[in-house]
Amino acid sequence: MKILVTGGTGYIGSHTVVQLIQQGYEVVILDNLFNSKIEVLDKIQKITRTKPIFYKVDLLDYEGVSQIFEKHKIEGVIHFAGLKAVGESVQIPLTYYNNNITGTLNLLRIMQEYGCKTLIFSSSATVYGMNNKSPLVETMPKDSTSPYGATKNMIEDILEDVYVADNNWRIVLLRYFNPIGAHESTLIGENPNGIPNNLLPYVALVAKKKLEYLNIFGDDYDTIDGTGVRDYIHVVDLSNGHIKALDYAVKNKGIETINLGTGTGTSVLQIVEAFEKASGRKIEYKMMPRRAGDVATCYAEASKAKKLLNWEATKNIDDMCRDSWNFIKNIE
Ligand code: NAD
Ligand code: UFG
């Protein structure tokens, strides 16, 4: 079965491509390389001994995307491509709406034209907004707290409408919690440019002494130690969830929204401790005021994924910190 992976050279996409190839799928990658590097393809080849077909194409290039469908009989799409920095989306909302929404509309129109109606979409726990209490259940009301979150919310709604109009679609919306970790080969992982916004890449740079200390945003939350609690999930577990979702979609028409999280929360200080253990390095930190837009606690109710996809996370925080460290420690 031939699968198109948009954003397939990115962080989660590259791990999913590895698993797709290892499970016997034929993979075609589309990415504009805006937030990833072409070298990822060699790494994927090293791990799987297969070089995936790759197109440097932007989803905003309707003709370019059409040509891929013209050339290949694409039977399903896993759609990762999108811009994902919450803070940046507040600064340049039009870029975010155009890239994420128009890009997805182009993809959907082309899929429809070529009769490809199987889609796995990368949504996010951000759609639960600020007002729901964890554990977060798929049926809770949605909200948008940033233009980035709004694009995920809108795409979810668009996909619901697409299914209502044509019941032949097979769509799974996966709401990810906080992906961290890296492939055990240490060849692929997350390596953001510049100073990271997210906790794990930041902690890793403190461990490498590239940054002096971690700013912990808030120590007065109503949590186990006052710091923010999140549901961290190993990127390989997350990628596995996509293979299970694809299996499910191939067998079932319909549209399903499914959380991919572990169902457990971990505080910032617990992450610091686990990372110190994994790296053998001291992580210096300073307590800072809360970061605007953060909730105290965010973790998944993870039973729908278990019931519908027979998927659950298998790796713990120590595995995640070890694999993140093993990947990042050798990178310049
Ligand atoms: P990433 O930036 O590493 O990967 C996204 C890839 O999409 C990049 O390689 C980028 O170059 C590509 N891309 C972006 N816009 C494109 C376009 N218009 N045309 C072609 N390619 C384009 O991000 P990731 O962490 O792997 O995230 C993948 C998806 O999962 C995104 O949609 C993101 O919003 C979603 N998500 C991520 C997280 C997270 O914390 N990493 C959490 C929830 C949801
Ligand atoms: N944090 C710090 N210091 C930092 C960075 C983060 O203390 O330098 C804290 C935050 O306050 C929060 C926790 O670490 O309590 C996690 O923060 P991240 O920025 O790593 O992740 P978020 O939960 O804020 O958001 C991430 C993605 C979103 C996505 C969400 C749910 O950035 O895109 O997970 O999937 F929507």
Coordinates of C-alpha atoms and ligand atoms in Angstrom, one line a residue:
M1 CA 0.0 0.0 0.0
K2 CA 1.4 3.4 -1.0
I3 CA 1.2 6.1 1.6
L4 CA 1.9 9.8 1.1
V5 CA 3.5 11.4 4.2
T6 CA 3.3 15.2 4.2
G7 CA 5.9 16.7 6.5
G8 CA 7.7 13.3 6.3
T9 CA 11.2 14.8 6.9
G10 CA 10.0 16.5 10.1
Y11 CA 10.4 15.3 13.7
I12 CA 7.3 13.1 14.1
G13 CA 7.0 12.4 10.3
S14 CA 10.5 11.0 10.0
H15 CA 9.9 8.5 12.9
T16 CA 6.6 7.5 11.3
V17 CA 8.2 7.0 7.9
V18 CA 10.7 4.6 9.5
Q19 CA 7.9 2.5 11.0
L20 CA 5.8 2.6 7.8
I21 CA 8.8 1.2 5.8
Q22 CA 9.5 -1.4 8.5
Q23 CA 5.9 -2.5 8.3
G24 CA 6.1 -3.0 4.5
Y25 CA 4.3 0.2 3.3
E26 CA 5.6 2.0 0.3
V27 CA 6.2 5.6 1.3
V28 CA 6.2 8.8 -0.7
I29 CA 7.3 11.9 1.3
L30 CA 6.3 15.5 0.5
D31 CA 8.0 18.3 2.4
N32 CA 9.1 21.8 1.6
L33 CA 12.1 21.5 4.0
F34 CA 11.1 24.7 5.8
N35 CA 11.6 23.1 9.2
S36 CA 13.6 19.9 8.4
K37 CA 16.7 18.9 6.5
I38 CA 17.2 16.8 3.4
E39 CA 19.9 14.7 5.3
V40 CA 17.0 13.0 7.2
L41 CA 16.4 10.9 4.1
D42 CA 19.9 9.4 4.4
K43 CA 19.2 8.7 8.1
I44 CA 15.9 7.0 7.2
Q45 CA 17.7 4.9 4.6
K46 CA 20.4 3.9 7.1
I47 CA 17.8 2.7 9.6
T48 CA 15.5 0.9 7.1
R49 CA 17.8 0.2 4.2
T50 CA 15.2 1.8 2.0
K51 CA 15.3 5.2 0.5
P52 CA 11.9 6.7 0.5
I53 CA 10.6 8.6 -2.6
F54 CA 10.9 12.3 -1.8
Y55 CA 9.4 15.4 -3.3
K56 CA 10.5 18.9 -2.2
V57 CA 7.0 20.4 -2.7
D58 CA 5.0 22.9 -0.8
L59 CA 1.4 22.1 0.0
L60 CA 0.6 25.6 -1.2
D61 CA 1.7 24.5 -4.7
Y62 CA -1.5 22.9 -6.0
E63 CA 0.0 21.8 -9.3
G64 CA 3.1 20.3 -7.6
V65 CA 1.0 18.3 -5.2
S66 CA -1.3 17.2 -8.0
Q67 CA 1.6 15.9 -9.9
I68 CA 2.6 13.5 -7.1
F69 CA -0.9 12.0 -7.1
E70 CA -0.7 11.8 -10.9
K71 CA 2.5 9.9 -10.7
H72 CA 1.8 7.6 -7.8
K73 CA -1.3 5.7 -6.9
I74 CA -1.6 7.1 -3.4
E75 CA -3.9 5.0 -1.2
G76 CA -3.7 6.9 2.0
V77 CA -2.2 10.1 3.4
I78 CA -0.6 10.9 6.8
H79 CA -0.7 14.6 7.0
F80 CA 1.9 16.1 9.3
A81 CA 3.0 19.2 7.3
G82 CA 2.3 22.4 9.1
L83 CA 3.8 25.3 11.1
K84 CA 3.7 24.5 14.8
A85 CA 5.2 27.3 17.0
V86 CA 2.4 28.6 19.3
G87 CA 4.2 31.9 20.1
E88 CA 5.2 32.6 16.5
S89 CA 1.6 32.0 15.3
V90 CA 0.5 35.0 17.4
Q91 CA 3.1 37.2 15.7
I92 CA 2.4 36.0 12.1
P93 CA -1.2 34.7 12.1
L94 CA -1.8 35.1 8.4
T95 CA 1.3 32.9 7.6
Y96 CA -0.1 30.3 9.9
Y97 CA -3.6 30.3 8.6
N98 CA -2.4 30.3 5.0
N99 CA 0.1 27.5 5.4
N100 CA -1.9 25.2 7.6
I101 CA -5.4 25.8 6.3
T102 CA -4.8 26.5 2.6
G103 CA -2.2 23.8 2.5
T104 CA -4.7 21.3 4.0
L105 CA -7.5 22.4 1.7
N106 CA -5.3 21.9 -1.3
L107 CA -4.4 18.4 -0.1
L108 CA -8.0 17.5 0.5
R109 CA -9.2 18.8 -2.9
I110 CA -6.5 16.8 -4.6
M111 CA -7.2 13.7 -2.6
Q112 CA -10.9 14.0 -3.5
E113 CA -10.0 14.4 -7.2
Y114 CA -7.9 11.3 -7.2
G115 CA -10.4 9.2 -5.2
C116 CA -8.0 8.9 -2.2
K117 CA -10.2 9.1 0.9
T118 CA -8.0 7.7 3.7
L119 CA -6.4 10.4 5.9
I120 CA -4.6 10.5 9.3
F121 CA -4.3 14.1 10.5
S122 CA -2.0 15.6 13.2
S123 CA -4.1 17.4 15.6
S124 CA -3.0 18.6 19.1
A125 CA -4.1 18.7 22.7
T126 CA -4.0 22.4 22.3
V127 CA -7.6 22.1 21.0
Y128 CA -8.8 21.4 24.6
G129 CA -8.0 25.1 25.4
M130 CA -7.7 26.5 29.0
N131 CA -11.0 25.5 30.5
N132 CA -11.2 21.7 30.5
K133 CA -9.9 19.7 33.4
S134 CA -7.5 16.8 32.9
P135 CA -7.7 13.9 32.1
L136 CA -8.8 15.3 28.8
V137 CA -11.5 13.3 27.0
E138 CA -12.1 13.5 23.2
T139 CA -15.7 14.6 23.8
M140 CA -14.9 17.7 25.8
P141 CA -15.6 21.1 24.2
K142 CA -12.9 22.7 22.1
D143 CA -11.3 26.1 22.2
S144 CA -8.5 28.0 20.5
T145 CA -5.9 29.9 22.5
S146 CA -3.6 30.9 19.6
P147 CA -3.7 31.1 15.8
Y148 CA -1.8 27.8 15.7
G149 CA -4.5 26.2 17.9
A150 CA -7.2 27.8 15.8
T151 CA -5.8 26.1 12.6
K152 CA -5.9 22.7 14.3
N153 CA -9.5 23.4 15.5
M154 CA -10.6 24.6 12.0
I155 CA -9.0 21.6 10.2
E156 CA -10.8 19.2 12.6
D157 CA -14.1 21.0 11.7
I158 CA -13.3 21.0 8.0
L159 CA -12.7 17.2 8.1
E160 CA -16.0 16.6 9.9
D161 CA -17.8 18.5 7.1
V162 CA -15.9 16.6 4.5
Y163 CA -17.1 13.3 6.0
V164 CA -20.7 14.5 6.4
A165 CA -20.7 15.4 2.7
D166 CA -19.2 12.1 1.6
N167 CA -19.4 9.0 3.9
N168 CA -16.8 7.2 1.9
W169 CA -13.9 9.0 3.7
R170 CA -11.9 7.2 6.4
I171 CA -10.4 9.9 8.7
V172 CA -8.6 9.7 12.0
L173 CA -7.8 12.9 13.9
L174 CA -5.0 12.2 16.3
R175 CA -4.6 14.7 19.2
Y176 CA -1.0 14.5 20.3
F177 CA 0.1 15.4 23.8
N178 CA 3.8 16.3 24.3
P179 CA 6.1 14.3 22.0
I180 CA 9.7 14.0 23.1
G181 CA 12.5 11.4 22.8
A182 CA 14.2 10.2 19.6
H183 CA 14.8 7.0 17.6
E184 CA 16.9 4.5 19.5
S185 CA 19.4 4.5 16.6
T186 CA 20.2 8.1 17.6
L187 CA 20.1 9.0 13.9
I188 CA 16.8 11.0 13.9
G189 CA 15.2 13.2 16.6
E190 CA 14.2 16.8 17.2
N191 CA 16.8 19.5 16.6
P192 CA 15.1 22.9 16.4
N193 CA 16.9 25.9 15.1
G194 CA 17.7 28.7 17.5
I195 CA 16.7 28.9 21.1
P196 CA 14.0 26.2 21.7
N197 CA 10.6 27.1 23.1
N198 CA 9.7 23.6 24.3
L199 CA 10.9 22.2 27.5
L200 CA 12.9 19.1 26.4
P201 CA 15.1 20.6 23.7
Y202 CA 15.8 23.5 26.1
V203 CA 16.8 21.2 29.0
A204 CA 19.0 19.2 26.5
L205 CA 20.9 22.4 25.6
V206 CA 21.4 23.2 29.3
A207 CA 22.8 19.7 29.8
K208 CA 25.2 20.4 26.9
K209 CA 26.2 23.7 28.5
K210 CA 25.0 25.6 25.4
L211 CA 22.5 27.4 27.6
E212 CA 23.3 28.4 31.2
Y213 CA 20.1 27.5 32.9
L214 CA 16.5 26.5 32.4
N215 CA 13.8 29.1 33.1
I216 CA 11.0 27.2 34.9
F217 CA 7.8 29.1 34.1
G218 CA 5.8 29.0 37.4
D219 CA 6.3 27.2 40.7
D220 CA 3.0 28.2 42.2
Y221 CA 0.6 25.9 40.2
D222 CA -1.7 23.6 42.0
T223 CA 0.4 20.5 41.1
I224 CA 2.6 18.0 42.9
D225 CA 5.5 20.5 43.2
G226 CA 4.1 23.7 41.9
T227 CA 5.5 23.4 38.3
G228 CA 3.5 22.7 35.2
V229 CA 2.4 19.1 34.5
R230 CA 2.2 17.6 30.9
D231 CA 1.7 14.2 29.3
Y232 CA 5.0 13.5 27.6
I233 CA 4.9 10.8 25.1
H234 CA 7.8 9.0 23.3
V235 CA 7.9 9.9 19.6
V236 CA 8.3 6.3 18.7
D237 CA 5.2 5.4 20.6
L238 CA 3.4 8.3 18.9
S239 CA 4.5 7.1 15.5
N240 CA 3.3 3.6 16.3
G241 CA -0.1 5.2 17.0
H242 CA -0.2 6.4 13.4
I243 CA 0.4 2.9 12.0
K244 CA -2.5 1.6 14.1
A245 CA -4.7 4.5 13.1
L246 CA -3.9 3.8 9.4
D247 CA -4.8 0.1 9.9
Y248 CA -8.0 1.2 11.5
A249 CA -8.9 3.7 8.8
V250 CA -8.2 1.1 6.1
K251 CA -10.8 -1.2 7.7
N252 CA -13.4 1.4 8.7
K253 CA -15.2 4.2 6.9
G254 CA -16.0 7.1 9.3
I255 CA -14.2 9.9 11.2
E256 CA -12.7 9.4 14.7
T257 CA -10.9 11.7 17.0
I258 CA -8.4 10.0 19.3
N259 CA -6.0 11.2 21.9
L260 CA -2.4 10.0 21.7
G261 CA -0.9 10.4 25.2
T262 CA 0.2 8.2 28.1
G263 CA -2.5 9.3 30.4
T264 CA 0.0 10.3 33.0
G265 CA 1.3 13.7 34.0
T266 CA 4.9 14.7 34.7
S267 CA 6.0 18.0 36.2
V268 CA 8.8 20.2 35.0
L269 CA 10.9 19.4 38.0
Q270 CA 10.3 15.7 37.5
I271 CA 11.6 16.1 33.9
V272 CA 14.7 18.0 35.2
E273 CA 15.4 15.1 37.6
A274 CA 14.9 12.4 34.9
F275 CA 17.1 14.3 32.5
E276 CA 19.9 14.7 35.1
K277 CA 19.7 10.9 35.6
A278 CA 19.8 10.2 31.9
S279 CA 22.7 12.6 31.1
G280 CA 24.7 12.5 34.2
R281 CA 24.8 16.3 34.1
K282 CA 23.4 18.9 36.4
I283 CA 20.6 21.0 35.0
E284 CA 20.7 24.4 36.6
Y285 CA 17.4 26.2 36.7
K286 CA 15.7 29.4 37.9
M287 CA 12.1 29.9 38.9
M288 CA 10.4 32.5 36.7
P289 CA 6.8 33.8 36.6
R290 CA 4.2 31.8 34.8
R291 CA 4.3 31.8 30.9
A292 CA 1.2 33.4 29.4
G293 CA -1.3 30.9 28.0
D294 CA 0.0 27.9 30.0
V295 CA -2.3 25.6 31.9
A296 CA -1.3 24.0 35.2
T297 CA -2.0 20.5 34.1
C298 CA -2.6 18.8 30.8
Y299 CA -2.8 15.0 30.3
A300 CA -4.9 12.6 28.3
E301 CA -7.6 10.2 29.0
A302 CA -6.0 7.6 26.8
S303 CA -8.6 4.7 26.8
K304 CA -10.2 5.4 23.4
A305 CA -6.8 4.7 21.6
K306 CA -6.6 1.4 23.5
K307 CA -10.1 0.4 22.7
L308 CA -10.3 1.5 19.1
L309 CA -6.7 1.1 17.9
N310 CA -5.4 -1.4 20.4
W311 CA -2.6 1.1 21.0
E312 CA -1.0 2.3 24.2
A313 CA 2.2 4.0 25.1
T314 CA 5.0 1.7 26.2
K315 CA 7.9 4.0 27.1
N316 CA 8.4 5.9 30.3
I317 CA 10.0 9.2 31.1
D318 CA 13.4 7.6 31.7
D319 CA 13.3 6.1 28.2
M320 CA 12.3 9.4 26.7
C321 CA 15.0 11.4 28.4
R322 CA 17.7 8.8 27.6
D323 CA 16.8 8.7 23.9
S324 CA 16.5 12.5 23.7
W325 CA 20.0 12.8 25.3
N326 CA 21.6 10.1 23.2
F327 CA 20.3 11.9 20.1
I328 CA 21.2 15.5 21.1
K329 CA 24.5 14.9 22.8
N330 CA 26.4 14.4 19.6
I331 CA 24.8 17.1 17.5
E332 CA 26.7 20.4 17.0
Ligands
NAD1 P1 8.1 19.5 12.3 O1 8.2 21.0 12.0 O2 9.3 18.8 12.7 O3 7.5 18.8 10.9 C1 6.6 19.4 10.1 C2 7.2 19.3 8.7 O4 6.2 19.9 7.8 C3 8.5 20.1 8.5 O5 9.5 19.2 7.9 C4 8.2 21.2 7.5 O6 9.2 21.5 6.7 C5 7.0 20.7 6.8 N1 6.0 21.7 6.3 C6 5.5 22.7 6.9 N2 4.7 23.4 6.1 C7 4.7 22.8 4.9 C8 4.1 23.1 3.6 N3 3.3 24.1 3.4 N4 4.4 22.2 2.6 C9 5.2 21.2 2.8 N5 5.8 20.9 3.9 C10 5.6 21.7 5.0 O7 6.9 19.3 13.3 P2 6.5 18.0 14.1 O8 6.8 18.2 15.6 O9 7.0 16.8 13.4 O10 4.9 18.1 14.0 C11 4.2 17.4 12.9 C12 2.7 17.8 13.1 O11 2.3 17.4 14.4 C13 2.4 19.3 12.9 O12 1.2 19.4 12.1 C14 2.2 19.8 14.3 O13 1.4 20.9 14.4 C15 1.6 18.5 15.0 N6 1.8 18.5 16.4 C16 3.1 18.6 16.9 C17 3.3 18.6 18.3 C18 4.7 18.7 18.9 O14 4.8 19.1 20.1 N7 5.8 18.4 18.1 C19 2.2 18.5 19.2 C20 0.9 18.4 18.6 C21 0.7 18.4 17.2
UFG2 N1 8.5 25.1 30.3 C1 9.4 25.7 31.2 N2 10.5 26.3 30.6 C2 10.8 26.2 29.3 C3 9.8 25.6 28.4 C4 8.7 25.1 29.0 O1 9.2 25.7 32.4 O2 11.8 26.8 28.9 C5 7.3 24.4 30.9 C6 6.0 25.0 30.5 O3 5.6 26.1 31.3 C7 5.1 23.8 30.6 C8 6.0 22.6 30.2 O4 7.3 23.1 30.5 O5 4.6 23.7 31.9 C9 5.9 22.1 28.8 O6 6.0 23.2 27.9 P1 6.3 23.0 26.3 O7 6.5 24.4 25.8 O8 7.4 22.0 26.1 O9 5.0 22.4 25.8 P2 3.4 22.9 25.9 O10 2.7 21.9 26.7 O11 3.4 24.3 26.2 O12 3.0 22.8 24.4 C10 3.3 21.7 23.5 C11 3.4 22.2 22.1 C12 2.1 22.6 21.6 C13 1.1 21.5 21.8 C14 1.0 21.1 23.2 C15 0.1 19.9 23.3 O13 4.4 23.2 22.0 O14 2.2 22.9 20.2 O15 2.3 20.7 23.6 O16 0.4 18.9 22.4 F1 -0.2 22.0 21.4

